[in-house]
XYZ file of C-alpha atoms in Angstrom:
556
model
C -46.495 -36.231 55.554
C -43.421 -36.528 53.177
C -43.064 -34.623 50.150
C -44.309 -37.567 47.587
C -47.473 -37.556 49.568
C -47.712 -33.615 50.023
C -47.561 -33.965 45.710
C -49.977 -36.756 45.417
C -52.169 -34.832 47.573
C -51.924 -31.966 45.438
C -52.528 -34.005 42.249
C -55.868 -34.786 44.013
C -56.972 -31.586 45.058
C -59.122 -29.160 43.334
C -58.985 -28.242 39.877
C -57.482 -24.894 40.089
C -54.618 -26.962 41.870
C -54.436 -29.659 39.100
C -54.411 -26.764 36.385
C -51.380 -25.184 38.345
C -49.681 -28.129 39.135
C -49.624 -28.960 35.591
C -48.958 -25.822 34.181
C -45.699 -25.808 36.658
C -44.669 -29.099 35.308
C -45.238 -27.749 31.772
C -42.971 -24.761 32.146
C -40.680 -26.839 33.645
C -40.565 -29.409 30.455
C -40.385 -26.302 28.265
C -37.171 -24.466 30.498
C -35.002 -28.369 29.871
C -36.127 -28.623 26.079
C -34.938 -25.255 25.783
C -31.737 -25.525 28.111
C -29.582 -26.134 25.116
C -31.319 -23.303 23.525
C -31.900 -20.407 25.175
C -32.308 -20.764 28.734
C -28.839 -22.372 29.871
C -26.710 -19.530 27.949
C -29.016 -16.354 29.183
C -30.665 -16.625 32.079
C -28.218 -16.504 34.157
C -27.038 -13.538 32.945
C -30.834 -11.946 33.603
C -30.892 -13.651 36.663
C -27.361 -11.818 37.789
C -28.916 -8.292 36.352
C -31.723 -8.369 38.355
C -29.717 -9.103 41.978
C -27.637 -6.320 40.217
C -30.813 -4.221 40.130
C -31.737 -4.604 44.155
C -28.189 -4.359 45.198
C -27.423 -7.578 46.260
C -24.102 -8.649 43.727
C -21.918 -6.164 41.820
C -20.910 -9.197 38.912
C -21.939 -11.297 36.758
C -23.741 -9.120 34.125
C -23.920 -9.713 30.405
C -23.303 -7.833 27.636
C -26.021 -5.554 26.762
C -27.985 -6.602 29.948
C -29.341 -3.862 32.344
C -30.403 -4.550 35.827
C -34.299 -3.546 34.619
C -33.561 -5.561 31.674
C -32.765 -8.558 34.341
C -35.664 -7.290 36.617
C -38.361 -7.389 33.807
C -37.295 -10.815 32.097
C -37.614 -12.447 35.786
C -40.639 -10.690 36.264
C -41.740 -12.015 32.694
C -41.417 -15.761 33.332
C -44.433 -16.346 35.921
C -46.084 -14.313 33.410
C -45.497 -16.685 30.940
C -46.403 -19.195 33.233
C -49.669 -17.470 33.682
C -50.906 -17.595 29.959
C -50.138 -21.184 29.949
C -52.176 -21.327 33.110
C -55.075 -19.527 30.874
C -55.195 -21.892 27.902
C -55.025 -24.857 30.230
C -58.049 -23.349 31.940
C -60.270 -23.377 28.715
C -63.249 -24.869 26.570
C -62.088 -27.489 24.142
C -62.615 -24.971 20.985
C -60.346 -22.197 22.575
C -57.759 -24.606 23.099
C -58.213 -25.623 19.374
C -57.280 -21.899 18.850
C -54.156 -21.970 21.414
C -53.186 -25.009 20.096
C -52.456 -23.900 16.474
C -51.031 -20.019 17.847
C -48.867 -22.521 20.145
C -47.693 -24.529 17.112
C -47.037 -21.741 15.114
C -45.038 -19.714 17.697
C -42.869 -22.564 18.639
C -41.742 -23.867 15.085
C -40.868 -19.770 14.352
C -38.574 -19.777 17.529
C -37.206 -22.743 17.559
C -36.523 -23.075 13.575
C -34.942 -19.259 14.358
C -32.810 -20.629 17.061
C -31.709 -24.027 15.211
C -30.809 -21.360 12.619
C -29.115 -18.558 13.507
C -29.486 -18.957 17.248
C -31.701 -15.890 18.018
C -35.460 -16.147 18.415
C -37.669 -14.125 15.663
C -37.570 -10.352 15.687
C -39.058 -7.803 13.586
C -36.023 -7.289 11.643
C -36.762 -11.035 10.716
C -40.669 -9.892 10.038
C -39.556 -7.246 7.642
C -36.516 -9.290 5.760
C -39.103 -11.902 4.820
C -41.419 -9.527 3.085
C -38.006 -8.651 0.796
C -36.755 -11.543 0.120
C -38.241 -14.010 -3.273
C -40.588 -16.523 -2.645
C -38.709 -19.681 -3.949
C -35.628 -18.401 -0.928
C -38.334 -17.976 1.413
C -39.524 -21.572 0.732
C -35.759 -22.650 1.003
C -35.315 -20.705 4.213
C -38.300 -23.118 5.898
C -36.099 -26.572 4.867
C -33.096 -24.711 6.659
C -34.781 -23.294 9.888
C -37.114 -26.277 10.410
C -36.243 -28.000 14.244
C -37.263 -31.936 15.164
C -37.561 -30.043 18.609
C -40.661 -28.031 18.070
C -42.401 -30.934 17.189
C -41.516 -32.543 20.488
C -42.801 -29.210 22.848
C -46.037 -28.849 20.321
C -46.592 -32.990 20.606
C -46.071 -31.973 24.744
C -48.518 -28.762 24.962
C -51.032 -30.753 22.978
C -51.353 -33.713 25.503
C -51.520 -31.417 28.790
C -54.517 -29.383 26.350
C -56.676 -32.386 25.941
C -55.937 -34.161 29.490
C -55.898 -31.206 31.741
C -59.804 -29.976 32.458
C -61.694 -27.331 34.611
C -64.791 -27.484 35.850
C -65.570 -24.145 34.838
C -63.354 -23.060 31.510
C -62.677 -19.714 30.741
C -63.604 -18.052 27.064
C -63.392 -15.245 26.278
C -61.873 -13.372 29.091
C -59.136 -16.425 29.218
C -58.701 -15.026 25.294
C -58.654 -11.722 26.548
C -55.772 -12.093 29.692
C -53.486 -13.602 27.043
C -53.877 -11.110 24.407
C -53.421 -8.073 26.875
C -50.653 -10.506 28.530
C -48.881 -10.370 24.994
C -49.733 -6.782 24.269
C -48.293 -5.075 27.562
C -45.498 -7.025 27.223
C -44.980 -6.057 23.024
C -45.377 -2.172 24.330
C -42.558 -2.382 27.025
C -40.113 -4.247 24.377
C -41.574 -1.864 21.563
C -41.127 1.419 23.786
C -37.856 0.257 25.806
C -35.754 -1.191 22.871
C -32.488 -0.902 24.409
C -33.863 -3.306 27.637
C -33.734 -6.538 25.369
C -35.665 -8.500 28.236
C -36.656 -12.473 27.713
C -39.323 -14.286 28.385
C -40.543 -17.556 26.845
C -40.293 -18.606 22.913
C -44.163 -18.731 22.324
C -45.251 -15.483 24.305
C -41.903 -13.893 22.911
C -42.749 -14.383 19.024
C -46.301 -13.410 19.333
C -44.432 -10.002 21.460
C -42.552 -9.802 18.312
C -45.553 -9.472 16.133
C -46.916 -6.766 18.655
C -43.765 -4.827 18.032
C -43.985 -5.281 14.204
C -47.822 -3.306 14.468
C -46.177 -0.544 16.692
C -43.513 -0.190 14.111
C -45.850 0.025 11.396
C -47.888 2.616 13.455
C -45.345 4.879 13.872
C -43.882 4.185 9.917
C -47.037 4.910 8.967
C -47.350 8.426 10.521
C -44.349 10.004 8.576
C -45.082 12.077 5.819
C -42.787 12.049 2.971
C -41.788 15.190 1.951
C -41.637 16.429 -1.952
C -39.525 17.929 -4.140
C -41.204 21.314 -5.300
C -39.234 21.838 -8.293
C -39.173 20.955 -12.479
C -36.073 21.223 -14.398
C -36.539 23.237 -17.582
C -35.403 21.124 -19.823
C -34.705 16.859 -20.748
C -32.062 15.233 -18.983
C -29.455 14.777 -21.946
C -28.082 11.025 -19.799
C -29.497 7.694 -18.656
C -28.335 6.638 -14.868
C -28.881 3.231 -13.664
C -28.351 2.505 -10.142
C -27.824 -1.505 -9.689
C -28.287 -3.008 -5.954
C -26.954 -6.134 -5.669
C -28.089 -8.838 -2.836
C -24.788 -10.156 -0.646
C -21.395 -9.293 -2.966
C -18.631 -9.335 -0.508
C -16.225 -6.972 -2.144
C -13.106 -9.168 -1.492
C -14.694 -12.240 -3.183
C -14.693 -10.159 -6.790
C -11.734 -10.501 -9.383
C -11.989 -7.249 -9.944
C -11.073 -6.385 -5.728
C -8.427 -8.580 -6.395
C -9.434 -11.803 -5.159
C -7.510 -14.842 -7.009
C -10.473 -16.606 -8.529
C -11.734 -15.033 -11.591
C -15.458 -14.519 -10.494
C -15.988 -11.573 -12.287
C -14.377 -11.566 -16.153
C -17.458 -8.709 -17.621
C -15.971 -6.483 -15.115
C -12.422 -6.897 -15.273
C -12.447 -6.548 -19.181
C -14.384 -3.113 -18.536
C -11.734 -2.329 -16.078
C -8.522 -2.964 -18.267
C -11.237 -1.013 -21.374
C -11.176 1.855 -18.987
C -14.571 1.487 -19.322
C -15.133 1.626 -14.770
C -13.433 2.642 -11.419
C -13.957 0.986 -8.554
C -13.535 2.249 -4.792
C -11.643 -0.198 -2.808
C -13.088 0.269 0.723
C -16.741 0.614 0.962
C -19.281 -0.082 3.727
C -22.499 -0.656 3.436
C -24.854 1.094 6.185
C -25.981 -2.091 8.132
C -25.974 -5.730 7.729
C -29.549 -6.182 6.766
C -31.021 -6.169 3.699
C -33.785 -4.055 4.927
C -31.803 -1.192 6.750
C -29.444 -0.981 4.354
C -32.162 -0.459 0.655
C -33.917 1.724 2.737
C -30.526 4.089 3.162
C -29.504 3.944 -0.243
C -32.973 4.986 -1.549
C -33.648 7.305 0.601
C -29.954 9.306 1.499
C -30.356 9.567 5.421
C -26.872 10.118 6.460
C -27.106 9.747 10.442
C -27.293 6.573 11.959
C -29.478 5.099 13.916
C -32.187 6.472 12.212
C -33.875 8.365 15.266
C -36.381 10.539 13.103
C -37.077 7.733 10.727
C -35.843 9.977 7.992
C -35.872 7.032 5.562
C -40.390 7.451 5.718
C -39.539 11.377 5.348
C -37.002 12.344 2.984
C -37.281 12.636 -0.386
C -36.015 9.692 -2.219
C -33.904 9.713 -5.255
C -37.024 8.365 -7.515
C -38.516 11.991 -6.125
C -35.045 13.582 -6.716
C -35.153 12.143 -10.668
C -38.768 12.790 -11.016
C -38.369 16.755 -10.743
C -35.120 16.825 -13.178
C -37.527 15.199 -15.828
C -36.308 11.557 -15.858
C -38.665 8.688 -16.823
C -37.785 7.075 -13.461
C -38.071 3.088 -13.659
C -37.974 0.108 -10.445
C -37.007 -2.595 -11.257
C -37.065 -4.709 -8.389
C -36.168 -9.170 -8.944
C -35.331 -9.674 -4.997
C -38.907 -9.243 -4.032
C -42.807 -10.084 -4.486
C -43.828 -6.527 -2.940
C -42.699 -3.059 -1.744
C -40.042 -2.599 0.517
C -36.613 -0.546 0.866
C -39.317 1.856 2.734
C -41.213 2.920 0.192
C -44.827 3.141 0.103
C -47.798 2.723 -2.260
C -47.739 7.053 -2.298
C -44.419 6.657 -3.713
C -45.276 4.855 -6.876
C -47.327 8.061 -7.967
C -43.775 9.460 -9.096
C -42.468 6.422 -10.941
C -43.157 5.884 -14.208
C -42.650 1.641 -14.166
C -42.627 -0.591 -11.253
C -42.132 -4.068 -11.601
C -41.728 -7.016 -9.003
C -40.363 -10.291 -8.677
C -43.696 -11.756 -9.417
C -44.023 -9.664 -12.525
C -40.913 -11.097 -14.126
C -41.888 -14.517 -14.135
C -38.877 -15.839 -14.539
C -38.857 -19.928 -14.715
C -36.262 -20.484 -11.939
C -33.867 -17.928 -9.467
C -30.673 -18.078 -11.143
C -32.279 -16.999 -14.493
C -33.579 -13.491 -12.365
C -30.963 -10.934 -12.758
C -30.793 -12.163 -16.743
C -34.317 -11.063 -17.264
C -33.954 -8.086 -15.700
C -30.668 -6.925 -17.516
C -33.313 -7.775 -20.490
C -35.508 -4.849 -19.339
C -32.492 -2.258 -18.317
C -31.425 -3.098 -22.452
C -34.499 -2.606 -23.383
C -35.461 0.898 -21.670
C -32.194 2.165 -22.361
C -32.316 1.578 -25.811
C -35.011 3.665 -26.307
C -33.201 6.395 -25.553
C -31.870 9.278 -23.280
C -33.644 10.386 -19.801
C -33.879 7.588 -17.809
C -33.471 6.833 -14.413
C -33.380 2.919 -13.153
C -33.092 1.780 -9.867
C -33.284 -2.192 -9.712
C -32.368 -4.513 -7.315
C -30.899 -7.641 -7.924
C -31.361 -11.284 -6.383
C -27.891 -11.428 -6.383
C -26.178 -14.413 -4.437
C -28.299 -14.728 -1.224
C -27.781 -17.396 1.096
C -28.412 -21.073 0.364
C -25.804 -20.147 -2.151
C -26.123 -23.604 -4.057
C -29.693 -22.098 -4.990
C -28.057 -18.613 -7.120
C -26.507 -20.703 -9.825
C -27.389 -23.809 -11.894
C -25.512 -26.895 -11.707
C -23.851 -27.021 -15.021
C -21.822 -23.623 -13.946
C -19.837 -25.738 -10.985
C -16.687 -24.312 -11.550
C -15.106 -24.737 -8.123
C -15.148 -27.721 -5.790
C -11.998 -27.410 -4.123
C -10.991 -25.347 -1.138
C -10.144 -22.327 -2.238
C -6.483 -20.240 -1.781
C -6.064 -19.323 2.035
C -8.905 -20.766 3.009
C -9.384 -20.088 7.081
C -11.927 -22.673 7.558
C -11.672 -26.332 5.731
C -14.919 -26.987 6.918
C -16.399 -24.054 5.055
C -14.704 -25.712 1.672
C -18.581 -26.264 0.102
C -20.060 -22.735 1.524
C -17.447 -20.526 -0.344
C -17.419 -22.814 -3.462
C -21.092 -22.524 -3.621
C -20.483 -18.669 -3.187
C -17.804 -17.958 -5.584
C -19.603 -19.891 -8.573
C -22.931 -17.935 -7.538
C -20.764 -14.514 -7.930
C -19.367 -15.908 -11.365
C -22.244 -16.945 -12.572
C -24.527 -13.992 -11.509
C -22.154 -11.484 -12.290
C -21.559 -12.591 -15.503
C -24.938 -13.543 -16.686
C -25.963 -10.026 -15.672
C -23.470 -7.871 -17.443
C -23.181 -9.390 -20.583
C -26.873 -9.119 -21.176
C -26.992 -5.649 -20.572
C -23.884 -4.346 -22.420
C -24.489 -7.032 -24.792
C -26.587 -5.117 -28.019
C -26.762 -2.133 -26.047
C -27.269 0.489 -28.211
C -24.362 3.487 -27.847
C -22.136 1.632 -26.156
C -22.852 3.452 -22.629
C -22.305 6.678 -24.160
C -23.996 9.084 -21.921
C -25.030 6.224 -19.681
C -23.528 6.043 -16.324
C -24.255 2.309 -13.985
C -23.664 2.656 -10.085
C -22.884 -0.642 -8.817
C -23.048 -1.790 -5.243
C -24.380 -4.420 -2.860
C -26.457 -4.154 0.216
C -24.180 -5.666 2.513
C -21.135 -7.892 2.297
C -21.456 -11.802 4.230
C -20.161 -13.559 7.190
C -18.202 -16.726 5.256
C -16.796 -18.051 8.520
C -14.680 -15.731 9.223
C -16.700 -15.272 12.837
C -17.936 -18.082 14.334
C -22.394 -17.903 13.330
C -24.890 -18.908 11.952
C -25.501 -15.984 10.118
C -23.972 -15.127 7.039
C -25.380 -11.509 7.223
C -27.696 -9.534 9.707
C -24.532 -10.019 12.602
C -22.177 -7.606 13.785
C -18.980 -8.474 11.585
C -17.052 -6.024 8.948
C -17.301 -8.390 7.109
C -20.645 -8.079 6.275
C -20.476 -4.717 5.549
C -17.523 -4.859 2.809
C -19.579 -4.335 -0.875
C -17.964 -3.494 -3.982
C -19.029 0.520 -5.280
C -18.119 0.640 -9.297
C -18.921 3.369 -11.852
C -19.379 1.919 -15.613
C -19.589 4.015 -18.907
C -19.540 7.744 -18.360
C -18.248 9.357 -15.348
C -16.531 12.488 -14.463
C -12.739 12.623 -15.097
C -10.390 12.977 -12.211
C -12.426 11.077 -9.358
C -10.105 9.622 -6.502
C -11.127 6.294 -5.756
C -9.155 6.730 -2.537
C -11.381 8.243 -0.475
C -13.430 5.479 2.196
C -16.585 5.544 1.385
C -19.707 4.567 2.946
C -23.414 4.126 1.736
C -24.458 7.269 2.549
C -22.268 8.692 -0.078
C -23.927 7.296 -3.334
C -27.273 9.342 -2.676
C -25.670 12.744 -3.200
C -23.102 11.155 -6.260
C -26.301 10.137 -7.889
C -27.905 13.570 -7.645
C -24.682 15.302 -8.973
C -25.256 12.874 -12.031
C -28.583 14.291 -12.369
C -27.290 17.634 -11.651
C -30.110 18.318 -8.967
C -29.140 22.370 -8.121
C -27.495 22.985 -5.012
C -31.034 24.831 -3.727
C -33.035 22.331 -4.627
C -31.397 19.608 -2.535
C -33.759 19.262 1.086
C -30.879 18.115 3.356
C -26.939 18.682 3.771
C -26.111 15.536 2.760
C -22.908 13.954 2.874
C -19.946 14.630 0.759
C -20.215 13.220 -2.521
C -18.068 10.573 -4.289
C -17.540 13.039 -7.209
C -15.723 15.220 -4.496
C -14.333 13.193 -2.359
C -10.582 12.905 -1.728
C -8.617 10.308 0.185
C -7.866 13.463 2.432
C -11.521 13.616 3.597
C -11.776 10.972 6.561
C -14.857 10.406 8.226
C -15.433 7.862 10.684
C -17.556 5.154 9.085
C -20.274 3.642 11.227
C -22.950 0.666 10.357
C -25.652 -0.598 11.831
C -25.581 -4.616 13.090
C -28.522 -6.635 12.308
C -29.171 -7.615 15.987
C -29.765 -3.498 17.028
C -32.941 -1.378 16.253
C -32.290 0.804 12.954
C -33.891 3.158 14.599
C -32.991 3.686 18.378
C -29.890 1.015 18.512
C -26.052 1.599 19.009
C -24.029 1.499 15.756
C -20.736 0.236 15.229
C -17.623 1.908 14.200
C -16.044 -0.141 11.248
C -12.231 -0.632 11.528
C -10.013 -2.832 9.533
């Protein structure tokens, strides 16, 4: 018998053989859709760690690939396999179900990898809870992938034409859930293995790994400040986040386009310093709030001190400030804060509470409410975070303010002529918008007001070949701008290279939060700081676990 008719004859045979034979010509559909993807770059690099693993070559393995790594990704493919098997082997209304969790899954993974090429992670999970609705809407245009469509369309024919006489329910529901669950724990609990297995199984992993996180988020216990100050605080601080300012893209750093004129006419008023190097603690948004609110100052964050320490709303609370959160970036509470923390702020307002009519407008309205508050008087404490100029950067600015359409001096890229346009008008416009409606009318003239200015991280403009502008590995998407506006101590050195870490114990000296009253030894503050005090300066890269991943030492 030759091996067309030893096929046919399988074809024929009983059910459970029809179910595998299709489910083997299934996975092997999926593996060539996805060779361009995934499959072609990686697993041979799995495939080398896991003859690494039983001794058999002593080459071959990738970067950040252990021979377990290799072992369990192998391991994880007939697995994969195996849940297909399951929904192939099921009544029509569980395959309804599969169907639609299929559907899902792949337009997630493969929109992620026509994106940024990555699958979905629970960095991703987290970023989309922060970022604005109307980018989040944008965001599906950009990651959508034709080739989804094509695997669903595929998945969906084998559901309805592939039959077994006796169709599994509920423990078929069952298998794939504790399938998916086991293999969510071992990624969850052995972060540093970064095994594979396939897109649909892998996202719905992800999602296992996102409840484990919030398990063990959930079981730190912030800890208080047990302390009131005497008497009013005789100053209003205001501590401005921006969303993506690469330092070297502001006038003010120097760069040859004028995108920010507010801040250079405070600078030549003597109105602001600036530092000149600054890093930001990660390249997420998500990492990087949650430092700057909560002043952890080791990284990664092993103890998840950002759920435990006291954060600087806690900080301005005791001293007597009317502490304020303004927050334009998002529709609900992030930077890791919790619902417990909003018993200690005075104001907390959202995205969604704004109501501004379109994104650009954003950061206007809510220089409207900084005016506002401060003009009311002294004692108050505002933390807000901007929208900023997040990626599409065509989206942060409205047409009319096109100021730049040509490539721009010592440009690297020519290609990238329309991405750092886009960029520098959004900076201009944004910038500019911002500060002149909140120093515009403002009563005093920041007298006894001091503004901390920074960014959350800095972008990726092409400088490194991907897809992402932030969330890589780059400096350059670490490199944010750190300015001091209206009244500051006299005799600061700007020349000292600072780090995110730094601004949580600058703001308390602001507040003038007592030496004893201060919970942790935390980092030298900017009000201190010399150029003479260097520290190595680490950040965390989007693609490693804030909490148990390697970070990288930032060099020029």
């Amino acid at each position: 018998m030759n091996v067309f008719e030893q096929l046919k004859s399988f074809i024929r045979g009983t059910y459970t053989e029809k179910i595998t034979f299709y489910t083997v010509v299934y996975c092997l559909i999926q593996i060539s859709l996805e060779e361009t993807l995934f499959f072609a770059y990686h697993y041979q690099f799995w495939i080398d760690a896991f003859f690494e693993g039983v001794g058999v070559t002593k080459n071959g393995i990738g970067p950040n690939i252990t021979p377990l790594a290799g072992q369990l990704s192998l391991a994880f493919v007939p697995v994969s396999a195996l849940i297909v098997w399951l929904t192939f082997s099921s009544t029509r209304s569980y395959k309804i179900l599969y169907f639609i969790l299929f559907s899902i899954g792949s337009l997630a993974q493969f929109g992620y990898w026509n994106a940024v090429d990555r699958f979905f992670s629970v960095q991703d999970f987290y970023t989309g809870l922060s970022v604005p609705i109307e980018l989040m809407l944008d965001s599906v245009k950009l990651f959508f992938s034709p080739l989804a469509l094509v695997t669903i369309a595929i998945y969906g024919l084998f559901l309805l034409f592939v039959r077994s006489p006796s169709p599994r329910k509920v423990g078929g529901l069952v298998s794939i859930c504790g399938l998916i669950i086991v293999s969510g724990i071992l990624s969850y609990r052995l972060q540093e293995l970064n095994f594979a297995t396939f897109p649909v199984p892998a996202f719905y992993r992800s999602l296992v790994q996102v409840a484990l996180t919030q398990q063990d988020n959930s079981a730190a216990v912030r800890e208080s400040v047990e302390y009131q100050h005497p008497q009013k605080p005789t100053n209003n601080i205001v501590y401005i986040i921006d969303e993506s300012i690469r330092a070297d893209h502001l006038s003010l750093y120097g760069y040859e386009r004028q995108t920010t004129p507010k801040l250079d006419t405070l600078a030549k008023q003597g109105k602001l310093i600036y530092w000149p190097e600054v890093i930001s603690a990660s390249t997420c948004s998500v990492a990087a709030n949650a430092t700057l609110i909560s002043g952890i100052q080791n990284l990664p964050d092993k103890e998840r001190r950002i759920y435990k320490n006291p954060t600087l709303f806690h900080y301005a609370e005791a001293m007597g400030y009317s502490t304020h959160y303004l927050d334009a970036s998002s529709p609900r509470l992030w930077n890791s804060l919790s619902g417990e923390d909003l018993l200690i702020m005075d104001e907390y307002v959202n995205s969604v509470d704004l109501l501004y009519p379109n994104l650009e407008e954003s950061d206007g309205i809510l220089a409207e409410l900084v005016k506002e508050r401060l003009n009311t008087g002294l004692g108050h404490f505002i933390v807000l975070n901007k929208t900023g100029v997040h990626f599409p950067y065509e989206k942060t600015y409205p047409e009319s303010a096109t100021v730049w359409t040509n490539a721009p001096p010592g440009e690297i890229e020519p290609n990238h002529f329309n991405t750092i346009n886009h960029y520098d008008n959004g900076i201009l416009w944004n910038s500019d918008l911002f500060f002149n409606t909140l120093l515009d009318g403002l009563q005093g003239d920041l007298e006894n007001t001091t503004i901390i200015y920074t960014s959350d991280h800095g972008q990726n403009l092409g400088e490194i070949k991907s897809p992402e502008p932030h969330c890589g590995r780059s400096k350059y998407e670490v490199q944010v701008p750190l300015v001091l506006i209206g009244e500051y101590p006299a005799n600061i050195d700007t020349s000292f290279q600072a780090h995110h870490i730094n601004i949580f114990p600058t703001i308390l000296d602001l507040m003038g939060v007592p030496e004893a009253v201060r919970q942790i030894d935390y980092p030298i503050s900017l009000l201190e700081a010399s150029g003479e005090d260097e520290v190595a300066r680490f950040y965390m890269p989007g693609d490693s676990d804030f909490f148990t991943g390697e970070p990288l030492l930032y060099s020029e």
